[in-house]
Coordinates of C-alpha atoms in Angstrom, one line a residue:
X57 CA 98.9 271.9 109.0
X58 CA 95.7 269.7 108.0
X59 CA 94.5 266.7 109.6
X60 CA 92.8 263.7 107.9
X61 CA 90.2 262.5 109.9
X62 CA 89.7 258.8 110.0
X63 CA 86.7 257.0 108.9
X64 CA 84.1 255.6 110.7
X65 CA 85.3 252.2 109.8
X66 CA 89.3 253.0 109.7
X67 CA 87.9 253.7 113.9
X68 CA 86.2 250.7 114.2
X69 CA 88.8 248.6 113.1
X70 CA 91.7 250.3 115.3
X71 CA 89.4 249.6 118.3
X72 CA 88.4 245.9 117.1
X73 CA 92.3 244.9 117.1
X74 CA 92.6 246.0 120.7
X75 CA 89.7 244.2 121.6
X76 CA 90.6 241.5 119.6
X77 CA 93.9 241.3 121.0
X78 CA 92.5 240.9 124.6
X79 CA 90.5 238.1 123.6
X80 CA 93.0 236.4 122.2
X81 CA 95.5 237.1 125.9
X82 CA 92.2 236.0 127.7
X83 CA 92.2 232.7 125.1
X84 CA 95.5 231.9 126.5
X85 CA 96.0 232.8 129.9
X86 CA 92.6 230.2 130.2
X87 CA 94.6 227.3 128.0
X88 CA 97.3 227.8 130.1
X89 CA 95.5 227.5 133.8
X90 CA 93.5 224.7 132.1
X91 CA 96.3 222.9 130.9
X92 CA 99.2 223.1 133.7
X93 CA 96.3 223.9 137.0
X94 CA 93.2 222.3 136.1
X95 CA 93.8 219.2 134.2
X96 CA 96.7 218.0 136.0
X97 CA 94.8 218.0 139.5
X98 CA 91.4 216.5 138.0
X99 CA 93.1 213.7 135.9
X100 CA 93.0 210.8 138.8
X101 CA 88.8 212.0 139.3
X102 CA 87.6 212.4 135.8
X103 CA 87.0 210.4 132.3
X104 CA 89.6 211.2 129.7
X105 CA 88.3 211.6 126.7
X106 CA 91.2 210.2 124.4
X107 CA 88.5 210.6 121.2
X108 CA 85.3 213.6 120.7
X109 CA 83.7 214.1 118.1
X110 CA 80.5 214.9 115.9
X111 CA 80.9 213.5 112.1
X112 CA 77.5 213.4 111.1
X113 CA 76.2 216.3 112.2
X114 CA 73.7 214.6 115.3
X115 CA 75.8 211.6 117.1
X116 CA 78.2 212.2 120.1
X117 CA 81.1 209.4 119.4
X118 CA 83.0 209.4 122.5
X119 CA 85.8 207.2 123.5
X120 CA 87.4 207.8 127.0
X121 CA 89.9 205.9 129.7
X122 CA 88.7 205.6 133.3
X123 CA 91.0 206.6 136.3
X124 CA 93.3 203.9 137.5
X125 CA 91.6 203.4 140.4
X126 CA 88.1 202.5 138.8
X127 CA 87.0 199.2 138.3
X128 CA 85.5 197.9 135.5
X129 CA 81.7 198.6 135.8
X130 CA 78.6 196.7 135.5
X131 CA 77.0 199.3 133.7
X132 CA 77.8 202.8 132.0
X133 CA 76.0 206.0 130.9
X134 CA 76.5 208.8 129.6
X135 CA 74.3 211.5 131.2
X136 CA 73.0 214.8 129.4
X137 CA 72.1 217.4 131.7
X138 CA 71.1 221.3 131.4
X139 CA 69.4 223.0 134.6
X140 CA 66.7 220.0 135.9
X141 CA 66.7 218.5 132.4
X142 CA 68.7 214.9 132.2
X143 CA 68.8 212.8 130.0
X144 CA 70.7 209.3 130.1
X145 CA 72.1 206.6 127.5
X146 CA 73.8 203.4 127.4
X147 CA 77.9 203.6 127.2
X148 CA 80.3 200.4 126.8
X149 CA 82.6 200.2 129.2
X150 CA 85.3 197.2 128.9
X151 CA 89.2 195.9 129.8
X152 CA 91.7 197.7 127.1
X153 CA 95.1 195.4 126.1
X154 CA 97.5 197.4 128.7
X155 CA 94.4 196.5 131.3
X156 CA 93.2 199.6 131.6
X157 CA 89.2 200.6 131.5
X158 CA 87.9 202.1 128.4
X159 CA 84.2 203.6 127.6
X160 CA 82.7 203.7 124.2
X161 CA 79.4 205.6 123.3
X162 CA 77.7 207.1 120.4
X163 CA 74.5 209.5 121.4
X164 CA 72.3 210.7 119.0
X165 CA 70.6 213.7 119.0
X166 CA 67.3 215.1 118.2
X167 CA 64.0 214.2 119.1
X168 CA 62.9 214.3 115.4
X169 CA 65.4 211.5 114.2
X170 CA 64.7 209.2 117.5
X171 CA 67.4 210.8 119.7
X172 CA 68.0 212.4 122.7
X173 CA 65.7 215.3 122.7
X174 CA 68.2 218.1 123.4
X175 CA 67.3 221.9 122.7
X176 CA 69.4 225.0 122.2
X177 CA 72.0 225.7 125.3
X178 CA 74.7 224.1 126.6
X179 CA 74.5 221.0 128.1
X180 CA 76.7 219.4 131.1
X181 CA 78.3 215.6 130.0
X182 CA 79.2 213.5 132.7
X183 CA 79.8 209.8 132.8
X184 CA 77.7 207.6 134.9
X185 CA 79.3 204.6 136.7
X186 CA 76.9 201.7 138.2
X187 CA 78.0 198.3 140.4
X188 CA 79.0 197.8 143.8
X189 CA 80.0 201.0 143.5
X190 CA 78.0 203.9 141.6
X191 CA 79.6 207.1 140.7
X192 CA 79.4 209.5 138.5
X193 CA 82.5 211.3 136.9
X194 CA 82.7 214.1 134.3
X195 CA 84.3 213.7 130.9
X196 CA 88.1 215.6 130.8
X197 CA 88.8 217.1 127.1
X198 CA 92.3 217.9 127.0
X199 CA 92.4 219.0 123.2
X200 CA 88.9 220.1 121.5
X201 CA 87.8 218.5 118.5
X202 CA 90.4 219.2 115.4
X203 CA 89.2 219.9 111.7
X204 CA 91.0 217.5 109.6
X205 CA 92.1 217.4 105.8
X206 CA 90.2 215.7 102.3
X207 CA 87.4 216.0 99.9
X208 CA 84.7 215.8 103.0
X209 CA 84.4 217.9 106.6
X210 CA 82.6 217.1 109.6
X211 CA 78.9 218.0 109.3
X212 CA 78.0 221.4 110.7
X213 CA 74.3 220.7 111.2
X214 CA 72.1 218.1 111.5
X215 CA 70.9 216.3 107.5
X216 CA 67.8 216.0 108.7
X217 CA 66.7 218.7 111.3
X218 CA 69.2 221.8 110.4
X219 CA 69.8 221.5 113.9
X220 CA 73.6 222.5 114.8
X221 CA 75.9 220.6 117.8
X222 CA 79.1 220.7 118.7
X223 CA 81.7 219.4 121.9
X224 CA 83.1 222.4 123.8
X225 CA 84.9 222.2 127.5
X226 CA 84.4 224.3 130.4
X227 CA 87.1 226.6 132.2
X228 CA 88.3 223.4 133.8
X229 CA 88.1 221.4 130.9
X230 CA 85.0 219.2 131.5
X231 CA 83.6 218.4 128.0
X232 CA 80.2 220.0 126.8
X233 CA 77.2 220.0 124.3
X234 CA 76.5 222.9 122.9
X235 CA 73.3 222.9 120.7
X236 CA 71.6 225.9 118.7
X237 CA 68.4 225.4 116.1
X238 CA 68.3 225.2 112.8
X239 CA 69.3 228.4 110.9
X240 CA 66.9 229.9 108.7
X241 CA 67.1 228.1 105.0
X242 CA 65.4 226.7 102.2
X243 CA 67.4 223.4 101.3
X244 CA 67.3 221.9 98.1
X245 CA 65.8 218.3 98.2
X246 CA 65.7 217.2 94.6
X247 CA 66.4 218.4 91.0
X248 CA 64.6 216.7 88.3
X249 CA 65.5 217.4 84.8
X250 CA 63.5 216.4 81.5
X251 CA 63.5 217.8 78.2
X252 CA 60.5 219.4 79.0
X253 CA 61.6 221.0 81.9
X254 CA 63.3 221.3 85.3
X255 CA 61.9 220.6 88.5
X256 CA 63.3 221.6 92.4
X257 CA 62.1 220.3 95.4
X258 CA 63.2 221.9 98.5
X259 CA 62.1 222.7 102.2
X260 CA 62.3 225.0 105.5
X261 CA 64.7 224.8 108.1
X262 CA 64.4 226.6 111.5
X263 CA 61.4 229.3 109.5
X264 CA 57.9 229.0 108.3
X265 CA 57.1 230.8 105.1
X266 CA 53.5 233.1 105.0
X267 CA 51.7 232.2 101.1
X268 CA 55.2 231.9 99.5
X269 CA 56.5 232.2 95.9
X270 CA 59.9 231.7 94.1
X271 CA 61.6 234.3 92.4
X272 CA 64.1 233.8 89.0
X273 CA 66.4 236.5 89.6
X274 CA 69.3 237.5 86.8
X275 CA 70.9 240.3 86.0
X276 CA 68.7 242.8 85.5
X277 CA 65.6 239.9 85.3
X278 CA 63.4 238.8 87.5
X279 CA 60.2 236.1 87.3
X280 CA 57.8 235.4 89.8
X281 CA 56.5 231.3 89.9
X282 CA 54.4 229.5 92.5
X283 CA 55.4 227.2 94.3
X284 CA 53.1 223.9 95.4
X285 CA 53.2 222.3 99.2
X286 CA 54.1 218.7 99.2
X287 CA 54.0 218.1 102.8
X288 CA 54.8 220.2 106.4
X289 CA 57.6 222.7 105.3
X290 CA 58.4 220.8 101.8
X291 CA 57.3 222.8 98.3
X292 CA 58.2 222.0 95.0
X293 CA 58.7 225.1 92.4
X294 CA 58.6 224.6 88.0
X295 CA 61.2 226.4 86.8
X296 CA 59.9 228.7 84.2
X297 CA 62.5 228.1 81.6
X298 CA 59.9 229.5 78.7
X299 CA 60.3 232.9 80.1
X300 CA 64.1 232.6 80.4
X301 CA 66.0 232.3 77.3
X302 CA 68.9 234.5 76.8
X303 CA 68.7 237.7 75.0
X304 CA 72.4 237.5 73.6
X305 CA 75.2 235.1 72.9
X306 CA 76.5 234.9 76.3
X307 CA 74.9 232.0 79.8
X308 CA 72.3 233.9 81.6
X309 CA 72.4 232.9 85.5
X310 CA 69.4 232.8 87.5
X311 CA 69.5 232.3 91.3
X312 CA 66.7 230.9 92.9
X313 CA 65.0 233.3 96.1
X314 CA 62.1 232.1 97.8
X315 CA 59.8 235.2 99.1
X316 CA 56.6 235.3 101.1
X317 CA 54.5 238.1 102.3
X318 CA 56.1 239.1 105.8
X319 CA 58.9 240.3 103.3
X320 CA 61.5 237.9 104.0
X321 CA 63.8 236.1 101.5
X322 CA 66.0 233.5 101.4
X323 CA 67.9 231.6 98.3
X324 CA 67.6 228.1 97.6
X325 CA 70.6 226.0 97.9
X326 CA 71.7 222.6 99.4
X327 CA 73.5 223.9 102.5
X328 CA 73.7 220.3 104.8
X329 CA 76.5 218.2 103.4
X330 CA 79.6 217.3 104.3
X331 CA 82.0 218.0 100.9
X332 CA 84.1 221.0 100.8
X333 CA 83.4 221.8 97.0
X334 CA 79.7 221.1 96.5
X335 CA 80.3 222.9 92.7
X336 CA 82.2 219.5 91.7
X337 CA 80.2 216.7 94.0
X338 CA 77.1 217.6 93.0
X339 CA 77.4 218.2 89.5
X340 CA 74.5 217.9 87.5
X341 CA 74.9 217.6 83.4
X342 CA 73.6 220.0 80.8
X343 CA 70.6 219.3 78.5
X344 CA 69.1 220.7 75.6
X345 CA 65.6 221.7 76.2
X346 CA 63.0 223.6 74.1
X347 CA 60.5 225.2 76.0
X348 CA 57.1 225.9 74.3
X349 CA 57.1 228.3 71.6
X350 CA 60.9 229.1 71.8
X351 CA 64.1 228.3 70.4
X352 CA 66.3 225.0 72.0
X353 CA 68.7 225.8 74.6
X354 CA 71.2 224.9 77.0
X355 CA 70.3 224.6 80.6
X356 CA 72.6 223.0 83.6
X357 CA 71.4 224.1 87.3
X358 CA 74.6 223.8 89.5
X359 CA 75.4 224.8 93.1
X360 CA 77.8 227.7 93.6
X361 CA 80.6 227.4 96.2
X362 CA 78.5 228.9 98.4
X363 CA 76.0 226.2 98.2
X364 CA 73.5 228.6 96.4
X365 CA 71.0 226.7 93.7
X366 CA 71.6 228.1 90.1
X367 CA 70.6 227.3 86.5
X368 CA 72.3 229.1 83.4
X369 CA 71.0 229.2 80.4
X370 CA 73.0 228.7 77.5
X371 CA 71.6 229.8 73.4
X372 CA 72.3 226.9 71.2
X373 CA 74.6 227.9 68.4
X374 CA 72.5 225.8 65.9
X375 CA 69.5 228.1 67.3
X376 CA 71.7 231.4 67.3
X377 CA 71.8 230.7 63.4
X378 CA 68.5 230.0 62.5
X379 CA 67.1 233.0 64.2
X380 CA 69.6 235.2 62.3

């Protein structure tokens, strides 16, 4: 009797599930200490956060009820703190309609776009209480942020840094920042389209690109095309649409890779938004253009669902007719 042996990845994947599968036990053995242990003893000495959330990519919005036995403060803060690193800003507090004492606070982050200068790591948040009495209590999440439903999604990174933040809770539910860089990517700035020819703007996130250059790649095509520096980390690139007409009847699609000379690559694209189908929110129209010395044709750059730059070209039928 023969034996089939598995493959490599038929043997990874039976081990994954197990592992897996004891994540998912450890998941909710956690929820459940947190939840009927945890919470219900730290309720009466904590700040419930009733609201927690980042929309926009880099702003806290927080919205919390006090204890019932905490007066309504002179002043309020919300403090940011990771090992001797603190950081502080001003909160709301105020009288809610069943008398209760309610916080308010929006925190932005980054030091690039005038916030709080937070770096990767996680980061403790606790709410600070001044008056007669000063105190300092930590933020309860009960439920982490939830994704919700329509056209647009909370914003992953930061729309002007790259940089990426989101609210997590400890193993007894105290809220938390957790911050990471930028990921490596060249985002898309600006398309400009004439009849004479189509312009991108773009620049780095979380890289730095050695002497770089932009490559036109298709199937089975590729063109090399300088780009020019505009400013720290912004370049603009011409897109050489007189060396990519189509050779048949059928669109040609040419994504966009920016290259440098430490052999990395990454494709252009617009990557920091907040729709779920980038292909239909950022369309851009079609236009006729008839690069030197060749025949008219279509051209429409578009954004795949991926969020990947793209321009197809397209042979006019009135041009497919006079060349034949």
């Amino acid at each position: 009797m023969t034996t089939r042996a598995k493959s490599p990845a038929a043997a990874s994947g039976g081990a994954g599930r197990p592992r897996r599968g004891v994540r998912s036990r450890a998941a909710a053995l956690r929820n459940l200490l947190m939840l009927r242990l945890f919470l219900p003893l730290r309720r009466g000495r904590t700040a419930q956060l009733r609201y927690a959330a980042i929309l926009d990519g880099q702003t806290i919005n927080l919205h919390a009820e006090l204890p019932s036995s905490a007066r309504l403060p002179e002043r309020a803060e919300v403090v940011l703190q990771r090992g001797r690193r603190r950081f502080t800003t001003e909160a709301h507090a105020y009288e809610g309609p069943g008398g209760e004492i309610l916080v308010d606070a929006a925190v932005l982050l980054g030091a690039d776009v005038g916030g709080v200068p937070v770096d990767s790591g996680r980061w403790r948040l606790r709410l600070r209480l001044s008056g007669r009495r000063s105190r300092t209590l930590s933020f309860l999440l009960l439920q982490p942020p939830m994704p919700y439903e329509g056209p647009t999604k909370p914003m992953a990174a930061s729309p002007v840094t790259g940089e990426r933040h989101r609210i997590g809770r400890s193993f007894r539910g105290s809220a938390r920042l957790v911050s990471t860089g930028a990921r490596p990517s060249a985002e898309v700035t600006k398309v400009r389209m004439t009849h004479a020819g189509v312009t991108v703007d773009f620049r780095l996130l979380g890289d730095r690109a050695d002497t770089p250059w932009a490559e036109f790649v298709a199937s089975g095509r590729r063109i090399e095309q300088p780009v020019t520096a505009l400013e720290a980390g912004a370049f603009r690139v011409e897109v050489p649409l007189d060396r990519m007409p189509p050779r048949g009847t059928r669109p040609e699609h040419w994504d966009i890779v920016l290259a440098d000379r430490t052999g990395r690559s990454r494709r252009l694209g617009r990557r920091l938004h907040d729709v779920r189908n980038p292909l239909r929110v950022f369309a851009m129209r079609s236009l006729a253009i008839t690069p030197p010395g060749r025949l008219p044709m279509i051209v429409q750059p578009r954004y795949t669902p991926a969020g990947n730059l793209r321009v197809t070209c397209t042979r006019m039928p009135e041009a497919g007719r006079t060349a034949t």
